[in-house]
Amino acid sequence: MDDLLYVGFILAGAATLVIEAYRNFNSVSARHPFELHPILKGVEVRNLCTSGEILFGFIWYAFFYLIAYAVILSSAEVYALVSNASTATKTIGAAGAEIGVDNPFIEGVISGASTDYSKPIIVSALIVSSLSLGAVRPIESTMRAIAHRFAGVPRGIYRVIENLQRKVDYARVMERHPNPLGGLFKAKISAIGQLNSNDESAHSKGRSKKDMPPSGATPVKWSIEKTQITEMLQAVDCLRQVTNPVSRNLYFPLYNLEQLRSLSEKLDDQYYRLKSTISDLDRKVEKSEGDFRPPEDALLEERLAELINEAMLMKSNLMAYFAVLFVRNNYALYSPDKRDQPKLDNNPVRAIRDAVFTAEKDERNSFVLGLIMASALSFLSIFLLYQQWDRWYVMDHPEVYEEIWHPIAESAQASPSGNTGGSGINDARLRREAEQQWLRQRSPELLAQSIWDQLLTLSITVSGVLFVMIARDIRREEQSWPEDWNFYQFPILRFLTTSILSGLSACFLAPLVKIAQIWWFANFDITNNQVIDLFRASGGQFALQFGAGLILGVSALTLMDRHKDSGWTRRRTVSFALGCGILYAVYQWCTLYLTLPLDVDSPSSAPFSRSVRDALILSALPAMFLVFFGWLLELSEKARPKYDMPPDKDTAEKRRMS
């Protein structure tokens, strides 16, 4: 009953941490895109991603809390296990068995399951209170940022915004559609041109009145400002078609827009303020009572600068608002018009939908597909390698199947044809049969060992590549990740520092999987001396896995950066990935050679030693993954969208003709 009560206190402490995690999870910690799109400042995380994404991200965030809770709560047993290692080696029994601690204080701490019921609550309160400290706050912010990234915050929103900026040619799309703000701006430009209608020199050069700049402005500067404002207003007019209060319920029916009412009202106010700014461009100034005169050049330049700022802000916020609606609508843009015209030029909604539905993240797709393909092929290779090693082993040690061979031989002699000629041939045949039967009996054990080896290499590969992929995405969003480097200026320091977490995760996951393997094969009853023997025998190899994680991280970063280089062909990329895989295998062999005893037997018929076999097993999945990853990255080049950048008129005409 005492143990059950203690479990209840543990669960209560865990529930407290989960509640605290939920409270903190809704606070946005990332920079992008909120500083670039101020309208999203203050919006809670739950309104920036789908329900499935927020659940997935929150599970990871709560998992981080529970890991810290479990580590701190079990620290007393870990301390006792390490400090009493010499005593534990003489102990037989479960890890929770008495280990001979004579100090009453330490004994009371270790046996807290029956005496100290308040310990889980104290640990939980300690974690919650420490998160507000300045020294611990960055750790919590990092955990929250990682959880938000898993939930697509802010990357899901920012990816949609990036697609809207890069992949829609608003001038071409809105060419045959109404442009309320764009048309109003053109009308005001014509009115401004009338201010300089008396400039005979301009007319003598054949310049239209509506294109004439203010008298104090240079033609080049006026042309740039006019083009810049026109492009921004065309984007606003295009996006306004699906986000205005009348039609947005038609395009985003799955999302309750009432949750973003304040955001919508703020955006509408900005829209009408922008419209008013355009209308006031040519507003005359009252010099004296009843005397209204056209604005002077300085005032007109000031109005144009204000218009540029407001148009830029409106475009950014409108893209951000559309991205929120699109993501919260479960990544769907519903079109009430089922008769979508095939030509992209004649359908703004079709252009927007094609841009936001464009396949993105070649690296992530290639990562998942490469991992699946490498896992299947490496598992089969590991299992077959184990079987072949047993065949070589049984050739040198026929005594292993003696217990199987004797019954088979006795049964053959007792049969009516047992005393026929060719006894030597029959003996060899019976031994082969016993050998095959022994190999079949070994198959379940080899299969289990292959699964655990696969879990070990899979965990190291996933963590090693995933950490550098996330770090690279963060740096790219902050525009602090240069990709235009060359091999004679290889950024090794930047790649190594980015891959540190990959190396640390490999050091942590390698012993964790091995302990879980021992625990599984021991029928969930692992002993202290088993854990200590594991670290004594393989502690050096676990520490050297840091280098394996670094190799994986640097290789993945190189492939992700260089695969888009036009000078890198598919063959060159795959060759580089294969070289990285070979380097990883050589490194694993070095770790085994340095840490394993040299007197390990190897079959005489085997073409390589046991250390080479183990190195092949440890490097099969990572090496195959790098090859498949590089190949899929190059293959994804052909699947890129048609309109990565707005085409020029000649290219657009050729596409329409084709």
XYZ file of C-alpha atoms in Angstrom:
658
model
C 0.000 0.000 0.000
C 2.896 2.363 0.785
C 4.381 1.818 -2.649
C 1.045 2.568 -4.321
C 0.751 5.757 -2.294
C 4.241 6.800 -3.370
C 3.329 6.134 -7.010
C 0.351 8.416 -6.517
C 2.643 11.195 -5.306
C 4.903 10.636 -8.322
C 1.943 10.938 -10.687
C 0.755 14.066 -8.872
C 4.161 15.679 -9.333
C 4.186 14.709 -13.012
C 0.677 16.136 -13.494
C 1.828 19.423 -11.943
C 4.657 19.634 -14.452
C 2.337 18.839 -17.372
C 0.022 21.687 -16.323
C 2.981 24.057 -16.062
C 4.202 22.896 -19.480
C 0.801 23.629 -21.003
C 0.819 27.120 -19.502
C 4.248 27.936 -20.910
C 3.783 26.211 -24.259
C 1.344 28.832 -25.589
C 3.935 31.602 -25.231
C 5.722 32.317 -28.496
C 9.509 32.231 -28.144
C 10.695 32.422 -31.746
C 11.733 35.559 -33.637
C 10.368 34.796 -37.063
C 8.004 35.797 -38.504
C 6.598 38.026 -35.809
C 9.141 40.836 -35.962
C 8.759 40.942 -39.726
C 4.950 40.762 -39.457
C 3.917 42.760 -36.368
C 0.266 41.839 -36.688
C 1.079 38.377 -35.314
C 2.674 39.683 -32.126
C 0.753 38.470 -29.115
C -1.111 35.732 -30.994
C -1.056 32.506 -28.984
C 0.569 29.389 -30.351
C -2.752 27.545 -30.465
C -3.869 29.954 -33.212
C -0.727 29.496 -35.302
C -0.885 25.774 -36.096
C -3.361 22.938 -36.509
C -4.749 20.953 -33.593
C -2.641 17.933 -34.527
C 0.531 20.012 -34.707
C -0.039 21.680 -31.351
C -0.729 18.297 -29.742
C 2.453 16.841 -31.212
C 4.537 19.818 -30.106
C 3.037 19.855 -26.620
C 3.772 16.153 -26.175
C 7.436 16.841 -26.903
C 7.509 19.849 -24.583
C 5.879 17.907 -21.724
C 8.254 15.025 -22.446
C 11.216 17.348 -21.828
C 9.720 18.312 -18.450
C 9.129 14.693 -17.483
C 12.688 13.716 -18.439
C 14.071 16.363 -16.077
C 11.614 15.197 -13.407
C 12.665 11.558 -13.756
C 16.384 12.372 -13.769
C 16.231 14.491 -10.619
C 13.869 12.143 -8.802
C 16.047 9.111 -9.478
C 19.343 10.879 -8.763
C 19.570 9.281 -5.292
C 19.598 5.753 -6.735
C 22.068 6.762 -9.439
C 24.371 8.239 -6.813
C 24.122 5.120 -4.682
C 24.826 2.884 -7.685
C 27.962 4.785 -8.678
C 29.374 5.358 -5.191
C 28.875 1.744 -4.131
C 30.044 0.088 -7.360
C 32.564 -2.129 -5.589
C 29.849 -3.486 -3.294
C 27.332 -3.862 -6.110
C 29.642 -6.156 -8.080
C 29.239 -8.751 -5.329
C 25.482 -8.446 -5.224
C 23.075 -10.788 -6.977
C 19.550 -9.556 -7.497
C 17.527 -6.730 -8.957
C 18.748 -3.156 -9.092
C 16.378 -2.292 -6.294
C 17.810 -4.940 -3.992
C 19.713 -4.066 -0.824
C 23.215 -2.944 -1.692
C 24.611 -2.647 1.782
C 24.515 1.105 2.442
C 25.449 1.612 6.094
C 24.815 5.354 6.255
C 21.265 5.824 7.659
C 20.836 9.154 5.843
C 21.724 7.735 2.404
C 19.671 4.649 3.125
C 16.683 6.822 3.930
C 17.084 8.773 0.699
C 17.359 5.621 -1.403
C 14.368 4.022 0.246
C 12.216 7.087 -0.277
C 9.582 4.932 -1.965
C 8.341 3.859 1.454
C 9.243 6.808 3.691
C 9.569 10.154 1.880
C 6.244 10.757 0.155
C 6.891 14.461 -0.286
C 9.965 14.022 -2.476
C 8.071 13.954 -5.844
C 6.142 17.103 -4.921
C 9.325 18.861 -3.802
C 11.120 17.937 -7.033
C 8.161 19.106 -9.114
C 7.977 22.409 -7.244
C 11.743 22.813 -7.594
C 11.555 22.425 -11.371
C 8.643 24.871 -11.697
C 10.285 27.519 -9.511
C 13.707 27.174 -11.132
C 12.303 27.938 -14.598
C 11.824 31.563 -13.576
C 15.503 31.973 -12.693
C 17.719 33.792 -15.155
C 20.244 30.956 -15.317
C 17.618 28.316 -16.152
C 15.311 30.393 -18.334
C 17.394 29.968 -21.534
C 17.180 26.178 -21.144
C 13.396 26.336 -20.918
C 13.226 28.714 -23.886
C 15.328 26.308 -25.942
C 13.071 23.377 -25.061
C 9.995 25.428 -25.947
C 11.531 26.569 -29.239
C 12.296 22.954 -30.196
C 8.746 21.877 -29.299
C 7.327 24.782 -31.305
C 9.446 23.782 -34.261
C 8.050 20.245 -34.097
C 4.598 21.837 -34.093
C 5.439 23.962 -37.130
C 5.592 27.237 -35.166
C 6.650 29.553 -36.630
C 7.990 27.616 -39.607
C 4.550 26.568 -40.855
C 3.382 30.181 -40.990
C 6.661 31.487 -42.302
C 6.844 28.868 -45.061
C 3.454 29.968 -46.405
C 4.566 33.613 -46.286
C 7.784 32.753 -48.101
C 5.860 30.945 -50.835
C 3.549 33.925 -51.272
C 6.559 36.218 -51.624
C 8.581 34.112 -54.044
C 6.156 32.078 -56.118
C 3.337 34.403 -57.115
C 3.756 36.959 -59.897
C 1.051 39.342 -58.706
C 1.399 41.676 -61.684
C 0.715 38.852 -64.126
C -2.029 37.312 -61.998
C -3.935 40.584 -61.468
C -3.501 41.808 -65.036
C -7.126 40.990 -65.980
C -8.739 41.442 -62.587
C -9.928 44.487 -60.662
C -7.239 46.285 -58.658
C -9.010 48.596 -56.209
C -5.890 49.992 -54.587
C -3.754 49.668 -57.695
C -6.332 51.465 -59.822
C -6.700 54.211 -57.239
C -2.936 54.671 -57.163
C -2.772 54.932 -60.962
C -5.478 57.573 -60.874
C -3.530 59.548 -58.324
C -0.384 59.198 -60.409
C -2.253 60.740 -63.330
C -3.405 63.573 -61.102
C 0.139 64.159 -59.916
C 1.273 64.212 -63.539
C -1.160 67.041 -64.165
C 0.781 69.139 -61.665
C 3.672 69.302 -64.127
C 1.538 69.732 -67.238
C 3.097 73.128 -67.910
C 6.546 71.547 -68.273
C 6.893 71.980 -72.027
C 10.332 70.427 -72.060
C 8.899 67.184 -70.755
C 6.227 67.169 -73.435
C 8.776 67.859 -76.095
C 10.521 64.613 -75.146
C 7.340 62.665 -75.695
C 6.715 61.803 -72.055
C 3.144 61.208 -70.962
C 1.698 63.522 -68.355
C 0.752 60.735 -66.017
C 4.333 59.474 -65.938
C 5.893 62.809 -65.086
C 7.565 63.013 -61.688
C 7.286 65.915 -59.273
C 9.431 68.811 -60.306
C 11.940 68.155 -57.515
C 12.240 64.395 -58.074
C 14.538 62.667 -60.523
C 12.843 60.471 -63.168
C 14.815 57.396 -62.088
C 13.833 57.716 -58.438
C 10.214 58.403 -59.362
C 10.119 55.319 -61.605
C 11.524 53.099 -58.838
C 9.052 54.388 -56.269
C 6.142 54.015 -58.654
C 7.091 50.439 -59.573
C 7.678 49.464 -55.943
C 4.331 50.829 -54.777
C 2.465 49.290 -57.718
C 3.878 45.816 -57.019
C 2.976 45.979 -53.338
C -0.562 47.191 -54.052
C -1.090 44.429 -56.616
C -0.114 41.869 -53.975
C -2.512 43.466 -51.487
C -5.362 43.447 -54.020
C -4.712 39.789 -54.857
C -4.587 38.576 -51.259
C -7.504 40.777 -50.282
C -9.765 38.702 -52.515
C -9.517 35.726 -50.153
C -9.083 37.577 -46.840
C -11.674 40.350 -46.988
C -14.584 40.086 -44.507
C -17.075 39.092 -47.220
C -15.261 36.157 -48.849
C -12.890 34.703 -46.259
C -15.612 32.485 -44.796
C -15.952 30.893 -48.239
C -12.266 30.140 -48.640
C -11.588 29.053 -45.046
C -14.773 27.289 -43.865
C -13.046 24.809 -41.518
C -11.717 27.421 -39.138
C -13.720 29.456 -36.645
C -12.754 32.968 -37.667
C -14.195 34.415 -34.469
C -10.995 33.365 -32.710
C -9.107 35.922 -34.801
C -11.695 38.705 -34.728
C -9.297 41.241 -33.189
C -6.650 40.357 -35.768
C -9.162 40.754 -38.589
C -10.385 44.104 -37.313
C -6.835 45.380 -36.995
C -6.093 44.305 -40.572
C -9.243 45.978 -41.902
C -8.276 49.227 -40.183
C -4.837 49.084 -41.798
C -6.437 48.463 -45.214
C -8.731 51.485 -45.025
C -5.914 53.627 -43.659
C -3.780 52.631 -46.657
C -6.628 53.480 -48.983
C -6.984 56.873 -47.328
C -3.235 57.497 -47.697
C -3.451 56.812 -51.432
C -6.443 59.133 -51.770
C -4.558 61.936 -50.049
C -1.573 61.839 -52.387
C -2.809 64.747 -54.510
C -4.778 66.489 -51.747
C -4.275 70.217 -51.997
C -2.932 72.296 -49.148
C -4.712 75.376 -47.832
C -2.156 78.191 -47.900
C -4.608 80.804 -46.665
C -8.336 81.038 -46.136
C -9.965 79.823 -49.295
C -6.618 79.473 -51.100
C -5.933 75.763 -51.872
C -2.794 74.931 -53.788
C -1.168 71.673 -54.978
C 1.274 70.062 -52.538
C 4.870 71.081 -52.844
C 7.514 68.565 -53.852
C 8.799 68.031 -50.311
C 5.305 67.277 -49.014
C 4.609 64.993 -51.962
C 7.826 63.070 -51.317
C 6.832 62.727 -47.669
C 3.419 61.361 -48.666
C 5.013 58.876 -51.045
C 7.425 57.666 -48.349
C 4.509 57.209 -45.963
C 2.609 55.315 -48.657
C 5.550 52.992 -49.268
C 5.832 52.175 -45.566
C 2.108 51.558 -45.168
C 1.903 49.456 -48.344
C 4.878 47.364 -47.261
C 3.386 46.819 -43.791
C -0.013 46.003 -45.256
C 1.461 43.467 -47.657
C 3.478 41.750 -44.913
C 0.590 41.635 -42.455
C -1.860 40.464 -45.102
C 0.456 37.598 -46.045
C 0.822 36.704 -42.376
C -2.939 36.810 -41.853
C -3.521 34.620 -44.906
C -0.906 32.173 -43.629
C -2.674 31.920 -40.260
C -6.031 31.288 -41.921
C -4.526 28.729 -44.277
C -2.713 26.808 -41.534
C -5.644 26.911 -39.110
C -7.920 25.740 -41.923
C -5.917 22.503 -41.901
C -3.670 23.630 -44.761
C -6.636 24.011 -47.106
C -7.833 26.820 -49.365
C -11.371 26.079 -50.480
C -12.480 27.447 -53.822
C -16.259 27.929 -54.191
C -15.815 28.157 -57.964
C -15.474 24.591 -59.228
C -14.791 25.810 -62.751
C -11.197 26.779 -62.158
C -9.752 28.084 -65.379
C -6.724 26.159 -66.579
C -4.697 29.301 -67.189
C -2.940 30.576 -64.125
C -3.072 34.166 -65.379
C -6.867 34.315 -65.162
C -7.355 32.976 -61.641
C -5.735 34.706 -58.636
C -7.080 32.133 -56.165
C -5.613 29.345 -58.284
C -2.249 31.116 -58.300
C -2.248 31.492 -54.528
C -3.299 27.887 -54.006
C -0.609 26.572 -56.331
C 2.014 28.619 -54.491
C 1.095 27.508 -50.982
C 0.585 23.890 -51.986
C 4.004 23.669 -53.597
C 6.115 20.817 -52.226
C 8.662 22.224 -49.794
C 11.528 21.031 -47.697
C 13.433 18.718 -50.002
C 15.645 17.891 -47.021
C 12.817 16.666 -44.785
C 11.176 14.531 -47.449
C 14.520 13.050 -48.417
C 15.350 12.482 -44.744
C 12.216 10.431 -44.095
C 12.325 8.466 -47.349
C 16.062 7.816 -47.055
C 15.631 6.655 -43.471
C 12.896 4.192 -44.421
C 14.848 2.771 -47.351
C 18.106 2.538 -45.408
C 16.390 0.942 -42.399
C 14.845 -1.825 -44.480
C 18.010 -2.591 -46.425
C 20.378 -2.344 -43.446
C 18.213 -4.603 -41.272
C 18.264 -7.282 -43.937
C 22.019 -6.862 -44.376
C 22.713 -7.114 -40.629
C 20.618 -10.250 -40.260
C 22.272 -11.932 -43.255
C 25.723 -10.948 -41.971
C 24.975 -12.549 -38.606
C 23.786 -15.726 -40.341
C 26.872 -15.888 -42.539
C 29.103 -15.331 -39.523
C 27.437 -18.293 -37.780
C 28.087 -20.465 -40.854
C 31.763 -19.555 -40.719
C 31.812 -20.132 -36.980
C 30.196 -23.577 -37.130
C 32.781 -24.740 -39.681
C 35.506 -24.232 -37.047
C 33.428 -25.427 -34.104
C 31.388 -28.500 -35.080
C 30.926 -29.334 -31.415
C 28.203 -26.692 -31.122
C 25.733 -28.952 -32.919
C 26.853 -32.269 -31.427
C 23.711 -32.495 -29.325
C 21.660 -32.145 -32.490
C 23.814 -34.445 -34.655
C 23.779 -37.507 -32.348
C 19.980 -37.950 -32.353
C 19.923 -37.446 -36.119
C 22.687 -40.052 -36.627
C 20.987 -42.572 -34.321
C 17.710 -42.085 -36.107
C 19.405 -42.619 -39.488
C 21.111 -45.836 -38.338
C 17.837 -47.188 -36.992
C 16.115 -46.637 -40.315
C 15.956 -49.571 -42.837
C 18.408 -47.818 -45.172
C 20.756 -46.737 -42.381
C 23.382 -49.472 -43.020
C 23.604 -49.058 -46.759
C 26.826 -48.152 -48.491
C 28.404 -44.743 -48.530
C 28.620 -44.245 -44.777
C 31.125 -41.367 -45.183
C 28.803 -39.537 -47.550
C 25.877 -40.168 -45.220
C 27.871 -38.833 -42.256
C 28.674 -35.616 -44.102
C 25.052 -35.262 -45.156
C 23.833 -35.785 -41.595
C 26.296 -33.240 -40.277
C 25.110 -30.676 -42.824
C 21.547 -31.392 -41.745
C 22.501 -30.917 -38.072
C 24.363 -27.755 -38.970
C 21.328 -26.330 -40.790
C 19.077 -27.244 -37.899
C 21.411 -25.485 -35.467
C 21.443 -22.411 -37.683
C 17.638 -22.424 -37.788
C 17.528 -22.598 -34.004
C 19.836 -19.601 -33.864
C 17.626 -17.500 -36.173
C 15.318 -16.071 -33.441
C 18.326 -14.990 -31.397
C 19.985 -13.433 -34.433
C 16.751 -11.691 -35.338
C 16.462 -10.177 -31.857
C 20.093 -9.051 -31.922
C 19.587 -7.519 -35.376
C 16.574 -5.571 -34.107
C 18.534 -4.118 -31.192
C 21.478 -3.231 -33.445
C 19.020 -1.560 -35.768
C 17.502 0.441 -32.900
C 20.964 1.577 -31.823
C 22.058 2.793 -35.252
C 18.600 4.198 -36.026
C 18.528 6.315 -32.866
C 22.023 7.686 -33.523
C 21.220 8.439 -37.157
C 17.878 10.108 -36.502
C 19.151 12.300 -33.677
C 22.409 13.112 -35.452
C 20.758 14.348 -38.645
C 17.648 15.842 -37.057
C 19.586 18.136 -34.741
C 21.699 19.637 -37.533
C 18.646 19.949 -39.773
C 16.785 21.943 -37.120
C 19.832 24.099 -36.377
C 20.339 24.779 -40.079
C 16.686 25.764 -40.549
C 16.881 28.175 -37.625
C 20.032 29.801 -38.977
C 18.536 30.034 -42.467
C 15.414 31.755 -41.136
C 17.644 34.219 -39.331
C 19.564 34.665 -42.618
C 22.808 33.752 -40.873
C 23.575 30.526 -42.739
C 25.656 31.136 -45.898
C 25.275 28.360 -48.456
C 27.526 29.663 -51.226
C 30.772 28.202 -49.877
C 33.358 26.179 -51.785
C 35.368 23.134 -50.803
C 38.622 25.048 -50.792
C 36.966 27.191 -48.077
C 35.141 24.375 -46.307
C 33.288 25.800 -43.231
C 34.482 23.033 -40.933
C 34.276 25.081 -37.726
C 30.691 26.127 -38.393
C 29.688 22.571 -39.270
C 31.421 21.109 -36.205
C 29.808 23.553 -33.788
C 26.422 22.895 -35.368
C 26.965 19.131 -34.973
C 27.891 19.184 -31.279
C 24.381 18.157 -30.227
C 24.542 15.292 -32.712
C 27.707 14.003 -31.053
C 26.326 14.389 -27.528
C 23.107 12.601 -28.454
C 25.121 9.678 -29.865
C 27.078 9.438 -26.572
C 23.817 9.382 -24.627
C 21.756 7.080 -26.850
C 24.397 4.362 -27.318
C 24.522 3.297 -23.622
C 20.793 3.908 -23.226
C 19.906 1.417 -25.968
C 22.443 -1.108 -24.652
C 20.993 -0.885 -21.129
C 17.501 -1.350 -22.556
C 18.764 -4.410 -24.470
C 20.223 -5.971 -21.313
C 17.015 -5.169 -19.455
C 14.954 -6.860 -22.173
C 17.048 -10.026 -22.354
C 17.125 -10.206 -18.521
C 13.327 -10.403 -18.436
C 13.057 -6.875 -17.027
C 15.233 -7.753 -14.008
C 18.556 -6.016 -14.601
C 21.211 -6.171 -11.876
C 23.655 -3.551 -10.703
C 26.700 -5.519 -11.731
C 25.319 -5.939 -15.269
C 25.153 -2.182 -15.726
C 28.583 -1.651 -14.195
C 30.125 -4.403 -16.346
C 28.579 -2.824 -19.433
C 30.213 0.534 -18.774
C 33.523 -1.080 -17.832
C 33.593 -3.075 -21.065
C 32.110 -0.517 -23.488
C 32.413 2.861 -21.758
C 35.215 3.941 -24.058
C 33.252 3.033 -27.154
C 30.208 4.943 -25.856
C 32.338 8.051 -25.381
C 33.855 7.730 -28.862
C 30.386 7.757 -30.422
C 30.676 11.528 -30.115
C 32.865 11.460 -33.209
C 30.352 9.306 -35.061
C 27.655 11.885 -34.397
C 29.935 14.634 -35.671
C 30.607 12.731 -38.906
C 26.894 12.248 -39.482
C 26.125 15.903 -38.780
C 28.874 17.337 -40.985
C 28.039 14.941 -43.832
C 24.330 15.796 -43.720
C 25.034 19.535 -43.632
C 27.349 19.270 -46.619
C 24.792 17.331 -48.644
C 21.979 19.753 -47.775
C 24.048 22.794 -48.695
C 25.647 21.565 -51.903
C 22.958 19.499 -53.588
C 21.393 22.636 -55.099
C 24.690 23.669 -56.619
C 24.488 23.407 -60.389
C 28.048 22.079 -60.466
C 27.096 19.083 -58.330
C 25.675 16.337 -60.487
C 23.761 13.402 -59.078
C 26.766 11.140 -59.468
C 28.997 13.565 -57.597
C 26.526 13.898 -54.741
C 26.074 10.140 -54.375
C 29.848 9.618 -54.574
C 30.420 12.130 -51.806
C 27.718 10.500 -49.664
C 29.298 7.100 -50.255
C 32.681 8.474 -49.198
C 31.145 9.846 -45.999
C 29.592 6.441 -45.311
C 32.952 4.732 -45.766
C 34.559 7.286 -43.437
C 31.875 6.540 -40.830
C 32.545 2.789 -41.107
C 36.301 3.298 -40.760
C 35.756 5.439 -37.676
C 33.525 2.791 -36.091
C 36.170 0.154 -36.771
C 38.755 2.375 -35.060
C 36.551 2.730 -31.974
C 36.109 -1.036 -31.790
C 39.807 -1.683 -32.372
C 40.748 0.695 -29.565
C 38.169 -0.457 -27.026
C 37.559 -4.173 -27.636
C 40.033 -6.856 -26.435
C 42.386 -8.095 -29.133
C 41.979 -11.791 -28.284
C 38.429 -12.057 -29.630
C 38.162 -15.175 -31.786
C 37.212 -14.905 -35.435
C 36.377 -17.873 -37.693
C 39.300 -18.980 -39.787
C 37.147 -19.080 -42.922
C 35.877 -15.518 -42.388
C 37.512 -12.998 -44.753
C 37.571 -10.314 -42.032
C 37.834 -10.054 -38.270
C 35.058 -9.638 -35.737
C 35.871 -5.967 -35.254
C 35.280 -5.412 -38.974
C 31.991 -7.295 -38.708
C 30.834 -5.142 -35.804
C 31.945 -1.994 -37.619
C 29.876 -3.020 -40.648
C 26.873 -3.609 -38.398
C 27.219 -0.251 -36.642
C 27.705 1.655 -39.892
C 25.278 -0.148 -42.220
C 22.269 2.075 -41.570
C 24.113 5.446 -41.321
C 26.164 4.780 -44.463
C 23.159 3.611 -46.482
C 21.134 6.547 -45.205
C 23.726 9.066 -46.386
C 23.758 7.504 -49.861
C 19.958 7.438 -50.135
C 19.720 10.920 -48.623
C 22.072 12.409 -51.199
C 20.390 10.553 -54.059
C 16.901 11.661 -53.014
C 18.053 15.263 -52.610
C 19.241 15.272 -56.188
C 16.115 13.465 -57.343
C 13.936 16.113 -55.708
C 15.511 18.753 -57.936
C 13.189 17.650 -60.762
C 10.135 17.940 -58.505
C 10.577 21.649 -57.829
C 7.705 23.957 -58.670
C 7.377 25.536 -62.065
C 7.227 29.052 -60.747
C 9.991 29.307 -58.189
C 10.574 32.851 -59.424
C 8.206 35.040 -61.437
C 8.927 34.384 -65.142
C 9.565 37.158 -67.548
C 7.173 37.928 -70.397
C 8.978 35.819 -72.998
C 9.117 32.799 -70.692
C 5.480 33.217 -69.711
C 4.458 33.434 -73.365
C 6.390 30.252 -74.192
C 4.706 28.439 -71.309
C 1.268 29.577 -72.460
C 2.000 28.477 -76.018
C 3.224 25.050 -74.834
